[in-house]
């Protein structure tokens, strides 16, 4: 699967129209010697499968090629940028879950009650507020209006944290921005599932045994309700990666996302390729782990009685 | 329990296809559920005032897209007022930091949003809906291959895909529109397949086959009319997603160049938050309302047409 995805993204990038050498050298360098030499350097004179095998062989040794504009190796460029993005994405996901789970559970306690309707409306609104809007809104409120988070006084609020990346203050807004979209999806989903679970007989049985409400909600009903959430966790991680590209760009955070955008703007072919392939690989791995967690949560999968 | 009148419930004009959907609609209208207290609460879909407001807003966006050039608006490329001015009669949304009229820009930006929304809906319904129909109706290898492709496409980070395509093929209007429309296809295929599966065992389909109709005839004459309307409803949700995706591209400065675009306006506005916050907030408000309206349309119509949708 991992190979399939890297091969697919490699193929995709290579089958697209447009010659990266023209992008690098400019259209004037049509058939010049420099053009031919660059094609050789990038192995563009070989066929696509040949290039893939070549690239994969080197990639397995940790060599993703060199950046055309900085001559830095792609692997080390990504290595520098990756930790920040990971921190951002993981913290955002945790924050989203930490808020969405109690929200979904309490909303499901009384379907159509005031809390349910309130969370329903606000998550609906959040869904229509993509990260590039929410981020700008948060910057306006917290940095420009209320000065809660630092904004340099020159009119550019870009250097939040003054280049000191990873300080809590500088990552707060990006994490909230990133978490909000996930939160809305998770909360709505969990609520729907919980409402269904709470109607089942074993909940009625627990109630009749006099088990306290909170215990039923969080110990009895939450686990069987969490499977769809888990699936969606895997799927929406895609949105999270996209969101982190936006957020890093918005808050000028030097992570993978901004590396990708910078490389696209600089037409740095190999860096873009490395980023895209790495992201897709990370994605497959993440979904694989989600499958493992399924088995932990649902014994029926472990014993093979459910064909998942 | 007569909770249901077809015309009010669907809100669409009577046409032959609507009649075929009556059965589905009945089950939607009769949907009730009970709360903890055993009090029956009607959760079936209603087309309320918010629904019609959404229709109105989407109509306004379409109108702007069609007539942006004909209306006597301020120019979008030359300053027409004082820089960083607040809302006034001459400039309803105010002006940005060089004096461009934001209202006019927002109206012109509706064109890009409309192009993206319509092309995504069209390509999605035709390609995605059809492949979903085929996958759901002919089981076996076709279904497996189509669904595998769909799953891979759905799982891959859409923005990364779009960025990759745009970076390698160049950011032109055509590339952006096609890329975003293609990204929408798997969602349509999913919905189309699910609906087809739910219809393919219904009595009228079996009757058609029992009478000796060819599979393709059964699929197009019996199943398709029942699938097409809910799929078209999903198009509203997909259009909202497409507008968000294009907005994200434009926000990164990687959408079609030289086009008035809400996402690009937000991108420029974010650098003017001190002097002219309206430069970011005007397109944000317009885009937000458009997305909310489309989501609302999709969800409400979906709930009316298919009881299983619209609960999420």
Coordinates of C-alpha atoms in Angstrom, one line a residue:
Chain A
X1 CA 0.0 0.0 0.0
X2 CA 2.8 2.3 0.9
X3 CA 4.5 1.6 -2.4
X4 CA 1.2 2.0 -4.2
X5 CA 0.7 5.5 -2.8
X6 CA 4.3 6.7 -3.3
X7 CA 4.2 5.3 -6.9
X8 CA 0.8 6.9 -7.5
X9 CA 1.9 10.4 -6.3
X10 CA 5.2 10.0 -8.2
X11 CA 3.3 9.1 -11.4
X12 CA 0.8 11.9 -10.9
X13 CA 3.6 14.5 -10.6
X14 CA 5.4 13.1 -13.6
X15 CA 2.5 12.6 -15.9
X16 CA 1.3 16.2 -15.6
X17 CA 1.9 18.4 -18.5
X18 CA 4.6 21.0 -18.0
X19 CA 8.4 20.6 -18.0
X20 CA 10.0 21.4 -14.7
X21 CA 13.2 22.4 -16.5
X22 CA 11.4 25.1 -18.3
X23 CA 10.0 26.2 -15.0
X24 CA 13.5 26.3 -13.5
X25 CA 15.4 27.9 -16.4
X26 CA 12.6 30.0 -17.9
X27 CA 10.9 29.5 -21.2
X28 CA 13.8 31.1 -23.2
X29 CA 16.0 28.1 -22.5
X30 CA 13.9 26.0 -24.8
X31 CA 16.4 23.6 -26.4
X32 CA 19.7 25.0 -25.2
X33 CA 22.6 22.9 -23.8
X34 CA 21.8 24.0 -20.3
X35 CA 18.3 22.6 -20.8
X36 CA 19.6 19.2 -21.9
X37 CA 22.1 19.0 -19.1
X38 CA 19.4 19.8 -16.5
X39 CA 17.2 17.2 -17.9
X40 CA 20.1 14.7 -17.5
X41 CA 20.7 15.9 -13.9
X42 CA 17.0 15.4 -13.0
X43 CA 16.9 12.1 -14.9
X44 CA 14.1 13.5 -17.0
X45 CA 15.5 11.9 -20.1
X46 CA 14.6 8.5 -18.7
X47 CA 11.1 6.9 -18.8
X48 CA 8.8 7.4 -15.9
X49 CA 9.0 3.9 -14.4
X50 CA 12.8 4.0 -14.7
X51 CA 12.8 7.3 -12.9
X52 CA 10.6 5.9 -10.2
X53 CA 12.8 2.9 -9.6
X54 CA 15.8 5.1 -9.5
X55 CA 14.2 7.6 -7.2
X56 CA 12.8 4.9 -4.9
X57 CA 16.2 3.2 -4.6
X58 CA 17.7 6.4 -3.5
X59 CA 14.7 7.4 -1.3
X60 CA 15.0 4.1 0.6
X61 CA 18.5 5.2 1.5
X62 CA 17.2 8.5 2.8
X63 CA 18.3 10.4 -0.3
X64 CA 15.5 12.4 -1.8
X65 CA 17.7 14.5 -4.0
X66 CA 18.9 18.0 -3.6
X67 CA 16.9 21.3 -3.6
X68 CA 17.6 23.0 -6.9
X69 CA 17.5 26.5 -5.4
X70 CA 19.5 26.0 -2.1
X71 CA 21.5 22.8 -2.9
X72 CA 20.4 21.6 0.5
X73 CA 19.4 17.9 0.5
X74 CA 15.7 17.5 0.4
X75 CA 15.8 15.1 3.3
X76 CA 17.5 17.5 5.6
X77 CA 15.2 20.4 4.5
X78 CA 12.2 18.3 5.3
X79 CA 13.8 17.0 8.5
X80 CA 14.2 20.6 9.7
X81 CA 10.6 21.5 9.0
X82 CA 8.9 18.4 10.0
X83 CA 9.0 18.6 13.8
X84 CA 7.0 21.9 13.9
X85 CA 4.3 20.5 11.6
X86 CA 4.0 17.3 13.6
X87 CA 3.8 19.3 16.9
X88 CA 1.1 21.5 15.3
X89 CA -0.9 18.7 13.9
X90 CA -0.8 16.4 16.9
X91 CA -1.6 19.2 19.4
X92 CA -4.5 20.4 17.2
X93 CA -5.9 16.9 16.9
X94 CA -5.6 16.3 20.7
X95 CA -7.3 19.7 21.4
X96 CA -10.1 18.9 18.9
X97 CA -10.7 15.5 20.5
X98 CA -10.5 16.9 24.0
X99 CA -13.3 19.4 23.2
X100 CA -15.3 17.4 20.8
X101 CA -15.7 14.3 22.9
X102 CA -17.4 16.0 25.9
X103 CA -19.3 18.2 23.5
X104 CA -20.7 15.3 21.5
X105 CA -21.5 13.3 24.6
X106 CA -23.4 16.0 26.3
X107 CA -25.2 17.0 23.1
X108 CA -26.4 13.5 22.7
X109 CA -27.6 13.3 26.3
X110 CA -30.7 15.2 25.4
X111 CA -31.2 15.3 21.6
X112 CA -32.8 18.5 20.5
X113 CA -32.2 20.0 24.0
X114 CA -30.8 23.5 24.2
X115 CA -27.2 22.3 24.5
X116 CA -27.6 20.0 21.5
X117 CA -29.1 22.8 19.4
X118 CA -26.4 25.3 20.5
X119 CA -23.6 23.0 19.7
X120 CA -25.3 21.9 16.5
X121 CA -25.6 25.5 15.3
X122 CA -22.1 26.5 16.2
X123 CA -20.4 23.4 14.7
X124 CA -22.5 24.0 11.6
X125 CA -21.1 27.5 11.4
X126 CA -17.5 26.3 12.2
X127 CA -17.8 23.9 9.2
X128 CA -18.4 26.9 6.9
X129 CA -15.4 28.7 8.4
X130 CA -12.3 27.3 6.7
X131 CA -8.9 27.7 8.3
X132 CA -7.9 30.7 6.2
X133 CA -10.9 32.6 7.4
X134 CA -10.9 31.5 11.0
X135 CA -7.1 32.2 11.2
X136 CA -7.5 35.7 9.9
X137 CA -10.4 36.3 12.3
X138 CA -8.5 35.0 15.3
X139 CA -5.4 37.2 14.4
X140 CA -7.7 40.2 14.2
X141 CA -9.4 39.6 17.5
X142 CA -6.5 38.3 19.6
X143 CA -3.5 40.1 18.1
X144 CA -4.9 43.3 16.5
X145 CA -7.8 44.1 18.8
X146 CA -7.1 42.7 22.2
X147 CA -3.3 42.3 22.1
X148 CA -3.5 39.0 24.0
X149 CA -1.0 37.4 21.7
X150 CA 2.0 39.3 20.6
X151 CA 1.9 41.2 17.3
X152 CA 4.9 43.3 16.3
X153 CA 3.9 47.0 16.1
X154 CA 4.9 47.7 12.6
X155 CA 1.7 46.6 11.0
X156 CA 3.0 43.2 10.1
X157 CA 2.0 40.6 12.7
X158 CA 3.9 38.0 10.9
X159 CA 6.7 37.6 13.3
X160 CA 4.6 36.3 16.2
X161 CA 7.1 34.8 18.6
X162 CA 10.0 36.7 17.0
X163 CA 11.3 33.7 15.2
X164 CA 11.3 31.6 18.4
X165 CA 9.3 28.8 17.1
X166 CA 7.5 26.5 19.4
X167 CA 6.9 28.9 22.3
X168 CA 3.4 28.4 23.6
X169 CA 2.2 31.9 22.8
X170 CA 3.2 31.6 19.2
X171 CA 1.5 28.3 18.6
X172 CA -1.7 29.0 20.4
X173 CA -3.6 30.7 17.6
X174 CA -2.4 28.3 14.9
X175 CA -3.4 25.3 17.0
X176 CA -6.9 26.7 17.7
X177 CA -7.4 27.5 14.0
X178 CA -6.4 24.0 13.0
X179 CA -8.4 22.3 15.7
X180 CA -11.6 24.1 15.0
X181 CA -12.5 22.4 11.8
X182 CA -11.7 19.0 13.1
X183 CA -13.7 19.7 16.2
X184 CA -16.8 20.5 14.3
X185 CA -16.7 17.3 12.3
X186 CA -15.8 15.1 15.3
X187 CA -18.5 16.7 17.6
X188 CA -21.3 16.3 15.1
X189 CA -20.3 12.7 14.3
X190 CA -19.9 11.6 17.9
X191 CA -23.3 13.1 18.7
X192 CA -25.1 11.2 16.0
X193 CA -23.4 8.0 17.0
X194 CA -24.1 8.5 20.7
X195 CA -27.8 9.3 20.1
X196 CA -28.1 5.9 18.3
X197 CA -26.1 4.0 21.0
X198 CA -28.1 5.6 23.8
X199 CA -31.3 4.1 22.3
X200 CA -30.0 0.5 22.5
X201 CA -31.1 -2.0 25.0
X202 CA -27.9 -2.4 27.0
X203 CA -28.1 1.3 27.9
X204 CA -31.6 0.8 29.1
X205 CA -30.4 -2.2 31.1
X206 CA -27.6 -0.1 32.7
X207 CA -30.1 2.6 33.5
X208 CA -32.4 0.2 35.2
X209 CA -29.5 -1.0 37.3
X210 CA -29.2 2.5 38.6
X211 CA -25.7 3.2 37.1
X212 CA -25.2 7.0 37.3
X213 CA -25.8 8.9 34.1
X214 CA -22.2 10.2 33.6
X215 CA -20.9 6.6 34.0
X216 CA -23.2 5.4 31.3
X217 CA -22.3 8.2 29.0
X218 CA -18.6 8.0 29.3
X219 CA -18.0 4.3 30.1
X220 CA -20.8 2.4 28.5
X221 CA -21.9 4.4 25.5
X222 CA -18.7 6.2 24.4
X223 CA -16.7 3.2 23.3
X224 CA -19.3 1.6 20.9
X225 CA -19.9 5.1 19.6
X226 CA -16.4 5.9 18.8
X227 CA -15.8 3.7 15.7
X228 CA -17.0 6.1 13.1
X229 CA -15.1 8.8 14.8
X230 CA -12.0 6.8 14.5
X231 CA -12.6 6.1 10.8
X232 CA -13.1 9.8 10.2
X233 CA -10.1 10.6 12.3
X234 CA -8.1 8.8 9.6
X235 CA -9.9 10.5 6.7
X236 CA -9.9 14.0 8.1
X237 CA -6.2 13.9 8.8
X238 CA -6.1 14.8 5.2
X239 CA -7.9 18.0 5.9
X240 CA -5.5 18.6 8.8
X241 CA -2.5 18.4 6.6
X242 CA -4.1 20.8 4.1
X243 CA -5.1 23.0 7.0
X244 CA -1.6 23.1 8.4
X245 CA -0.3 24.3 5.0
X246 CA -2.7 27.2 5.3
X247 CA -2.0 27.9 8.9
X248 CA 1.8 27.8 8.6
X249 CA 1.5 30.2 5.7
X250 CA -0.8 32.5 7.6
X251 CA 1.3 32.5 10.8
X252 CA 4.7 32.4 9.0
X253 CA 5.6 29.2 10.7
X254 CA 8.5 27.3 9.1
X255 CA 7.0 23.9 8.9
X256 CA 6.4 21.3 6.1
X257 CA 3.4 23.2 4.7
X258 CA 5.3 26.5 4.2
X259 CA 8.2 24.5 2.8
X260 CA 5.9 23.0 0.2
X261 CA 4.4 26.4 -0.7
X262 CA 7.8 28.0 -0.9
X263 CA 9.1 25.3 -3.1
X264 CA 6.1 25.5 -5.4
X265 CA 6.6 29.2 -5.8
X266 CA 10.3 28.7 -6.4
X267 CA 9.5 25.8 -8.7
X268 CA 11.8 23.6 -6.7
X269 CA 10.7 20.3 -8.3
X270 CA 12.5 17.8 -6.1
X271 CA 11.4 19.4 -2.8
X272 CA 7.8 19.4 -3.9
X273 CA 8.1 15.8 -4.9
X274 CA 9.7 14.8 -1.6
X275 CA 7.1 16.7 0.4
X276 CA 4.1 15.2 -1.5
X277 CA 5.4 11.7 -1.4
X278 CA 6.3 12.0 2.3
X279 CA 2.8 13.4 3.1
X280 CA 1.1 10.6 1.3
X281 CA 3.2 8.0 2.9
X282 CA 2.6 9.5 6.4
X283 CA -1.0 9.4 5.5
X284 CA -1.1 5.7 4.7
X285 CA 0.8 4.9 7.9
X286 CA -1.6 6.9 10.0
X287 CA -4.6 5.1 8.5
X288 CA -2.8 1.8 9.2
X289 CA -2.5 2.8 12.9
X290 CA -6.1 3.8 13.0
X291 CA -6.9 0.2 11.9
X292 CA -4.8 -1.1 14.7
X293 CA -6.7 1.0 17.2
X294 CA -9.9 -0.5 15.9
X295 CA -8.8 -3.9 17.0
X296 CA -8.0 -2.6 20.5
X297 CA -11.4 -0.9 20.8
X298 CA -13.5 -3.7 19.2
X299 CA -12.7 -7.2 20.3
X300 CA -14.9 -8.6 17.5
X301 CA -12.3 -7.4 15.0
X302 CA -9.5 -9.0 16.9
X303 CA -11.2 -12.4 16.9
X304 CA -12.0 -12.1 13.3
X305 CA -15.8 -12.4 13.7
X306 CA -16.4 -9.2 11.9
X307 CA -15.0 -8.8 8.4
X308 CA -14.0 -5.2 8.5
Chain B
X1 CA -50.3 10.7 10.4
X2 CA -50.4 13.1 7.5
X3 CA -47.1 14.9 8.1
X4 CA -46.4 15.2 4.5
X5 CA -47.4 17.0 1.4
X6 CA -45.2 16.2 -1.6
X7 CA -45.0 19.7 -3.0
X8 CA -44.3 21.5 0.2
X9 CA -41.8 18.9 1.3
X10 CA -39.7 18.8 -1.8
X11 CA -40.0 22.4 -2.7
X12 CA -39.2 21.6 -6.3
X13 CA -41.4 22.0 -9.2
X14 CA -43.5 19.1 -10.2
X15 CA -41.8 17.1 -12.9
X16 CA -42.0 13.4 -13.8
X17 CA -39.0 12.6 -11.8
X18 CA -40.3 14.2 -8.7
X19 CA -43.3 11.8 -8.9
X20 CA -40.9 8.9 -8.9
X21 CA -39.4 10.2 -5.7
X22 CA -42.6 10.4 -3.8
X23 CA -42.1 7.1 -2.1
X24 CA -38.7 8.2 -0.7
X25 CA -40.2 11.5 0.4
X26 CA -43.0 9.8 2.3
X27 CA -40.6 8.0 4.5
X28 CA -38.7 11.2 5.1
X29 CA -41.8 13.1 6.1
X30 CA -43.0 10.4 8.5
X31 CA -39.8 10.3 10.4
X32 CA -40.2 10.9 14.1
X33 CA -38.1 10.0 17.1
X34 CA -38.4 10.0 20.8
X35 CA -36.3 11.8 23.3
X36 CA -35.2 10.5 26.7
X37 CA -38.5 11.5 28.1
X38 CA -40.5 9.5 25.7
X39 CA -42.0 12.6 24.1
X40 CA -42.3 12.2 20.4
X41 CA -40.3 15.0 18.6
X42 CA -40.6 15.5 14.9
X43 CA -37.1 15.4 13.4
X44 CA -38.3 15.2 9.8
X45 CA -37.0 17.9 7.5
X46 CA -38.9 21.1 7.1
X47 CA -38.1 23.8 4.7
X48 CA -38.0 26.7 7.0
X49 CA -37.2 30.4 6.6
X50 CA -33.5 29.8 6.9
X51 CA -33.7 27.5 3.9
X52 CA -35.4 30.1 1.8
X53 CA -32.8 32.7 3.0
X54 CA -30.1 30.4 1.8
X55 CA -31.9 30.0 -1.6
X56 CA -32.1 33.8 -1.8
X57 CA -28.4 34.2 -1.0
X58 CA -27.3 31.6 -3.5
X59 CA -29.5 33.3 -6.1
X60 CA -27.9 36.6 -5.3
X61 CA -24.4 35.1 -5.8
X62 CA -25.5 33.7 -9.2
X63 CA -27.0 37.0 -10.2
X64 CA -23.8 38.8 -9.3
X65 CA -21.8 36.3 -11.2
X66 CA -23.9 36.8 -14.3
X67 CA -24.3 40.5 -14.3
X68 CA -21.2 41.8 -12.5
X69 CA -20.0 43.4 -15.8
X70 CA -23.4 44.9 -16.7
X71 CA -24.1 46.5 -13.3
X72 CA -22.8 50.0 -12.9
X73 CA -20.2 49.2 -10.2
X74 CA -17.0 50.8 -9.2
X75 CA -14.0 49.6 -11.2
X76 CA -12.1 46.7 -9.7
X77 CA -8.6 47.7 -10.9
X78 CA -8.4 51.4 -10.2
X79 CA -9.0 53.1 -6.9
X80 CA -12.4 54.8 -6.7
X81 CA -12.5 56.2 -3.2
X82 CA -10.4 57.3 -0.3
X83 CA -8.1 54.5 1.0
X84 CA -9.1 52.4 4.0
X85 CA -12.6 54.0 4.2
X86 CA -15.3 52.5 6.2
X87 CA -18.7 51.6 4.8
X88 CA -20.6 54.4 3.1
X89 CA -23.4 54.8 0.5
X90 CA -20.8 55.1 -2.3
X91 CA -18.8 52.1 -1.0
X92 CA -21.2 49.8 0.9
X93 CA -18.4 47.5 2.2
X94 CA -15.8 50.3 2.4
X95 CA -12.5 50.5 0.5
X96 CA -9.2 48.7 1.0
X97 CA -5.8 50.4 1.7
X98 CA -5.4 51.7 -1.9
X99 CA -9.0 52.7 -2.3
X100 CA -10.5 49.9 -4.3
X101 CA -14.2 49.4 -3.7
X102 CA -14.7 46.2 -1.8
X103 CA -18.4 45.8 -2.7
X104 CA -17.6 45.8 -6.4
X105 CA -14.7 43.3 -5.8
X106 CA -17.0 41.0 -3.8
X107 CA -19.6 41.1 -6.6
X108 CA -17.0 40.3 -9.2
X109 CA -15.5 37.6 -7.0
X110 CA -18.8 35.8 -7.3
X111 CA -17.9 34.8 -10.8
X112 CA -15.0 32.7 -9.8
X113 CA -17.0 31.0 -7.0
X114 CA -19.8 30.3 -9.4
X115 CA -17.5 28.9 -12.1
X116 CA -15.9 26.6 -9.5
X117 CA -19.2 25.5 -8.0
X118 CA -21.0 24.8 -11.3
X119 CA -18.1 23.0 -12.9
X120 CA -17.6 20.8 -9.8
X121 CA -21.3 20.1 -9.7
X122 CA -21.5 19.3 -13.4
X123 CA -18.5 17.1 -13.5
X124 CA -19.4 15.4 -10.2
X125 CA -22.9 14.6 -11.2
X126 CA -22.0 13.3 -14.7
X127 CA -18.7 11.4 -14.0
X128 CA -19.0 10.7 -10.3
X129 CA -22.7 10.0 -10.2
X130 CA -22.5 7.7 -13.3
X131 CA -19.5 5.7 -11.9
X132 CA -21.3 5.4 -8.6
X133 CA -24.4 4.2 -10.4
X134 CA -22.4 1.7 -12.4
X135 CA -20.4 0.5 -9.4
X136 CA -23.6 0.1 -7.3
X137 CA -25.5 -1.7 -10.0
X138 CA -22.9 -4.0 -11.6
X139 CA -21.2 -5.6 -8.7
X140 CA -17.9 -7.5 -8.9
X141 CA -14.7 -6.2 -10.4
X142 CA -16.0 -2.9 -11.7
X143 CA -17.3 -2.0 -8.3
X144 CA -14.1 -3.0 -6.6
X145 CA -11.9 -1.1 -8.9
X146 CA -14.1 2.0 -8.9
X147 CA -14.4 2.1 -5.2
X148 CA -10.7 1.5 -4.7
X149 CA -9.9 4.5 -6.9
X150 CA -12.5 6.5 -5.0
X151 CA -11.1 5.6 -1.6
X152 CA -7.6 6.4 -2.6
X153 CA -8.7 9.8 -4.0
X154 CA -10.8 10.5 -0.9
X155 CA -7.9 9.6 1.4
X156 CA -5.3 11.7 -0.3
X157 CA -4.9 15.2 1.1
X158 CA -6.9 17.3 -1.4
X159 CA -5.0 20.5 -0.9
X160 CA -1.7 18.8 -1.4
X161 CA -3.0 17.2 -4.6
X162 CA -4.2 20.5 -5.8
X163 CA -1.0 22.3 -4.9
X164 CA 1.0 19.6 -6.7
X165 CA -1.0 19.8 -9.8
X166 CA -1.0 23.6 -9.9
X167 CA 2.8 23.7 -9.3
X168 CA 3.6 21.3 -12.1
X169 CA 1.0 22.3 -14.6
X170 CA 0.9 26.0 -13.9
X171 CA -1.8 28.0 -12.2
X172 CA -4.3 29.0 -15.0
X173 CA -8.0 29.3 -14.7
X174 CA -8.5 26.0 -16.6
X175 CA -6.1 24.0 -14.4
X176 CA -7.6 25.3 -11.2
X177 CA -11.2 24.6 -12.3
X178 CA -10.4 21.2 -13.6
X179 CA -8.3 20.2 -10.6
X180 CA -11.0 21.2 -8.1
X181 CA -13.8 19.6 -10.1
X182 CA -11.8 16.3 -10.3
X183 CA -11.2 16.4 -6.6
X184 CA -15.0 16.5 -6.1
X185 CA -15.7 13.4 -8.2
X186 CA -15.1 10.7 -5.6
X187 CA -17.6 12.2 -3.2
X188 CA -20.3 12.0 -5.9
X189 CA -19.3 8.4 -6.7
X190 CA -19.7 7.5 -3.0
X191 CA -23.1 9.0 -2.7
X192 CA -24.2 7.6 -6.1
X193 CA -23.2 4.1 -5.2
X194 CA -24.8 4.2 -1.8
X195 CA -28.1 5.4 -3.3
X196 CA -27.9 2.8 -6.1
X197 CA -27.4 0.0 -3.7
X198 CA -30.4 1.1 -1.6
X199 CA -32.6 1.1 -4.8
X200 CA -31.3 -1.9 -6.6
X201 CA -33.3 -4.4 -4.5
X202 CA -36.5 -2.4 -4.6
X203 CA -39.6 -4.1 -6.1
X204 CA -39.9 -1.9 -9.1
X205 CA -36.3 -2.6 -10.1
X206 CA -36.8 -6.4 -9.7
X207 CA -40.1 -6.1 -11.6
X208 CA -38.2 -4.5 -14.5
X209 CA -35.6 -7.3 -14.5
X210 CA -38.3 -10.0 -14.2
X211 CA -40.0 -8.6 -17.3
X212 CA -36.7 -9.2 -19.1
X213 CA -35.4 -5.6 -19.4
X214 CA -31.7 -5.4 -20.2
X215 CA -29.5 -4.5 -17.2
X216 CA -28.5 -1.2 -18.7
X217 CA -32.1 -0.3 -19.4
X218 CA -33.1 -1.1 -15.8
X219 CA -30.2 0.9 -14.6
X220 CA -31.0 4.0 -16.6
X221 CA -34.8 3.9 -16.7
X222 CA -35.6 2.6 -13.2
X223 CA -32.6 3.3 -10.9
X224 CA -31.2 6.5 -12.4
X225 CA -34.3 8.7 -11.9
X226 CA -34.3 7.7 -8.3
X227 CA -30.6 8.4 -7.8
X228 CA -30.2 11.6 -9.7
X229 CA -32.1 13.9 -7.5
X230 CA -30.3 13.1 -4.2
X231 CA -27.0 13.2 -6.1
X232 CA -27.9 16.6 -7.4
X233 CA -28.6 17.6 -3.8
X234 CA -25.2 16.5 -2.8
X235 CA -23.9 18.8 -5.4
X236 CA -24.7 21.7 -3.1
X237 CA -22.5 20.3 -0.4
X238 CA -19.8 19.5 -2.9
X239 CA -20.0 23.0 -4.4
X240 CA -19.4 24.5 -0.9
X241 CA -16.3 22.2 -0.5
X242 CA -15.1 23.3 -3.9
X243 CA -15.4 26.9 -3.0
X244 CA -13.4 26.3 0.2
X245 CA -10.7 24.4 -1.7
X246 CA -10.4 27.1 -4.4
X247 CA -10.4 29.7 -1.6
X248 CA -7.5 27.9 0.1
X249 CA -5.5 27.8 -3.2
X250 CA -6.2 31.5 -3.8
X251 CA -5.3 32.3 -0.3
X252 CA -1.9 30.8 -0.9
X253 CA -1.6 32.8 -4.0
X254 CA -1.7 29.7 -6.2
X255 CA -5.1 30.0 -7.9
X256 CA -5.8 31.5 -11.3
X257 CA -3.9 34.8 -11.6
X258 CA -5.6 38.1 -12.6
X259 CA -9.0 36.9 -11.5
X260 CA -11.0 38.7 -8.8
X261 CA -11.3 36.1 -6.2
X262 CA -12.6 36.0 -2.6
X263 CA -9.8 33.8 -1.4
X264 CA -7.2 36.1 -2.9
X265 CA -9.0 39.1 -1.4
X266 CA -8.7 37.5 2.0
X267 CA -5.1 36.9 1.4
X268 CA -4.5 40.6 0.6
X269 CA -6.8 41.7 3.4
X270 CA -4.8 39.8 6.0
X271 CA -1.9 42.2 5.6
X272 CA -4.2 45.2 6.1
X273 CA -5.8 44.2 9.4
X274 CA -4.5 47.3 11.1
X275 CA -5.5 49.9 8.5
X276 CA -8.5 48.4 6.8
X277 CA -9.8 45.2 8.4
X278 CA -12.9 45.4 6.1
X279 CA -10.6 44.4 3.2
X280 CA -10.4 40.9 4.8
X281 CA -13.8 40.8 6.4
X282 CA -15.9 41.8 3.4
X283 CA -14.9 38.7 1.3
X284 CA -14.9 36.5 4.4
X285 CA -18.5 37.4 5.2
X286 CA -19.6 36.9 1.6
X287 CA -17.7 33.6 1.3
X288 CA -19.0 32.4 4.7
X289 CA -22.6 33.1 3.8
X290 CA -22.2 31.4 0.5
X291 CA -20.7 28.3 2.1
X292 CA -23.3 28.2 4.9
X293 CA -26.1 28.7 2.4
X294 CA -24.9 25.8 0.2
X295 CA -24.4 23.6 3.2
X296 CA -27.8 24.4 4.4
X297 CA -29.4 23.8 1.0
X298 CA -27.6 20.5 0.7
X299 CA -28.4 19.3 4.2
X300 CA -32.1 20.3 4.1
X301 CA -32.8 19.0 0.7
X302 CA -30.9 15.8 1.5
X303 CA -32.9 15.3 4.6
X304 CA -36.2 15.8 2.7
X305 CA -35.3 13.5 -0.1
X306 CA -33.5 10.8 1.8
X307 CA -34.2 10.0 5.4
X308 CA -30.7 8.6 5.9
X309 CA -28.9 11.7 4.9
X310 CA -28.9 15.0 6.8
X311 CA -28.5 13.4 10.2
X312 CA -24.8 13.9 10.3

